[in-house]
Amino acid sequence: MTSDPRMTPGPRPTPDPRPTPEPGTAPGPAAGPDPVAGQDLVAAARAWLLQDPDPETRAELSALLDSGDSEALLDRFGRKLEFGTAGLRGELGAGPNRMNRVTVMRAAAGLAAVLGPGRHVVIGYDARHNSDVFARDTAAVLTGAGVHASILPCPLPTPVLAFSVLHLEADAGVMVTASHNPPRDNGYKVYWGDGSQITPPIDSEISAAIDAVGRVDELPLGSPGTLTELGEDIVDDYIDAITALPLGDARELRVAYTPLHGVGGGTLTDAFLRAGFESPTAVEEQRNPDPGFPTVAFPNPEEPGAMDLASALAARMEADLVLANDPDADRCAVGVPLPGGSVRMLTGDEVGGLLAEHVITHTTGDRMVATTIVSSTLLSKIARAHGVRYGETLTGFKWIIKAGPGLVFGYEEAIGYSVGSGSGLPVRDKDGIGAALTVAAIAAAARRDGRTLLDLLDDQARRYGLHATAQLSARVEDLSLIAGAMARLRTHPPATLGGRTVERADDLSRGDGGLPPTDGLRYTLSGGARVVVRPSGTEPKLKCYLEVVVPVTDDVPTARTEAAHALDALKSDLTKALDLPRHP
């Protein structure tokens, strides 16, 4: 696709290359300080009504005012959604502590102020409630501020937007999505001109600019004619890019697939067909986008029950592989059907190891692979064995993508992957469709040899040792409990965990390990085990990432049993050390 010269009106802003300390947990959907600063909540709500262009949220707020529900008003106006490196994410509704048209217009005005007139922003959106409305509001505010805006042609996956920012040489991108959050949520993710999610200090600059925005009904708005409506050719360009990945030549494979009521199905199917695979068979009940997500309790392929329909389909069709995307298709879940009709879901670390070795063996030259401090250490051993560079970053793809030059593969344990070739990464963010296509290529090659992905995992266990990972989390009502648990661990670090000696304790808030400071603790244990403890950046939860490494001669099943017992022992000791409520 040839880009309009108006789309690149001047020099593109670039992120500050210097590492910036990350203060504590990353800003996310958690509400921030009281934005009314002592003002009367009723007065704040009435002022909001005067500028709100949405009849639905105006009706909601008017009903609350009429009912005198002070608690509901305090929840909406006593705090606000904070704009951070994850952008904005929260429940739909009226007020600054909700996602709505006023909140979105303020965010767009803040972004426009940071960019300045004459820049170019690409806008994408998924199929959640109001995503299309928020995208159009963003375009109107940006064009009203003199920023050139282009919008994707329909609800599309997040990786298509990330690809488009680079492909069109835009200065920034906006994706309206809440990924795998509950149905009543929506969000607003911002990308910079390098095609990756924003990092400090850009997030702080945009946040400060948002705080300076006045009434949204006084913002100048561009007319629809000032917006560039992109065509389907941008999706074709994305598919061309990911089908040019190193996919080998094996194509015979039966795939059961679910987009979980999200936007990934059409693009993934087109990519598979263009690459020469059969069309995956989609779960009929989950094939089409539906913002209500009626068949799942939580639209996340990692949640219990979310893959039940896909597993049943795989058994009926005798599939070789099970694939799933989350609703905005930036993540990919992988399962292997077993005899008897069940499915063995692979962990993000297992898929990451398989994808990494595939990419490394199909590329040449000076390459780098990267993952985060909470992912398995297996990737470092794969990189060492193949003579490629290895990078380790803070959690989040915004950091992985900046690991270093020559990056051809990056992943995080939360089933997010970016797969590249010798020429680099076509998408500088998580790409659940490119990852699914590459996993299918690996599985097809294994099938041709009479094997499955599970056999390939056993091969890696024999080569590098069995790296088994698990998580332990504690969700709390009172965030001070998390701060207290972290303080206890810092003051009285454990000497042993799971019967293993703690050989080294890194306090990541001090920048131990050469990374920007972040609120976390890392324990290196005897026998190659490791534990990382950190507060979640997006939920009121303390998360622990566990890994054990078991040497393997040939008896992989016995090693897996030993690893499972070792992980259970670590969980038991950590639960006692944290002294917090435990949730799955």
Short mmCIF file of N, CA, C and O in Angstrom, two decimals, residues 31 87 98 112 135 201 234 281 283 288 318 391 423 442:
data_model
loop_
_atom_site.label_atom_id
_atom_site.label_comp_id
_atom_site.label_asym_id
_atom_site.label_seq_id
_atom_site.Cartn_x
_atom_site.Cartn_y
_atom_site.Cartn_z
N ALA A 31 -7.84 3.30 40.05
CA ALA A 31 -8.24 4.69 40.09
C ALA A 31 -7.19 5.53 40.78
O ALA A 31 -6.48 5.10 41.67
N GLY A 87 -2.04 2.94 28.98
CA GLY A 87 -3.10 3.82 28.52
C GLY A 87 -4.18 3.91 29.58
O GLY A 87 -3.92 4.18 30.75
N ARG A 98 -14.54 6.19 35.01
CA ARG A 98 -15.15 5.25 34.09
C ARG A 98 -14.65 5.54 32.67
O ARG A 98 -14.19 6.64 32.36
N ALA A 112 -3.05 14.82 21.33
CA ALA A 112 -2.86 15.84 20.30
C ALA A 112 -1.95 16.95 20.78
O ALA A 112 -1.11 17.46 20.02
N ALA A 135 -13.45 5.41 18.95
CA ALA A 135 -12.50 5.62 17.86
C ALA A 135 -12.86 6.85 17.05
O ALA A 135 -12.00 7.67 16.69
N PRO A 201 9.28 8.61 29.31
CA PRO A 201 8.41 9.60 29.97
C PRO A 201 7.21 10.03 29.14
O PRO A 201 6.50 10.94 29.53
N ILE A 234 -4.98 -2.40 3.91
CA ILE A 234 -4.07 -2.36 5.05
C ILE A 234 -4.06 -3.71 5.76
O ILE A 234 -3.02 -4.16 6.26
N THR A 281 -11.12 -24.75 11.76
CA THR A 281 -12.54 -24.92 12.08
C THR A 281 -12.82 -24.16 13.37
O THR A 281 -12.27 -24.48 14.42
N VAL A 283 -15.05 -22.58 16.53
CA VAL A 283 -16.17 -22.87 17.42
C VAL A 283 -17.35 -22.00 16.99
O VAL A 283 -17.27 -20.76 17.04
N ASN A 288 -18.30 -15.32 15.90
CA ASN A 288 -18.54 -13.91 15.56
C ASN A 288 -18.30 -13.00 16.75
O ASN A 288 -18.54 -13.38 17.90
N GLU A 318 -11.36 -34.53 15.52
CA GLU A 318 -10.05 -35.19 15.60
C GLU A 318 -8.94 -34.25 15.16
O GLU A 318 -8.13 -34.56 14.28
N GLY A 391 18.07 -11.09 25.72
CA GLY A 391 17.72 -9.92 26.51
C GLY A 391 16.65 -10.25 27.53
O GLY A 391 15.76 -11.07 27.27
N SER A 423 14.63 -10.25 8.81
CA SER A 423 14.51 -8.81 8.60
C SER A 423 13.88 -8.10 9.80
O SER A 423 13.62 -6.90 9.75
N ILE A 442 4.94 -25.13 12.96
CA ILE A 442 5.73 -26.07 13.78
C ILE A 442 4.98 -27.38 13.95
O ILE A 442 5.55 -28.47 13.83
#
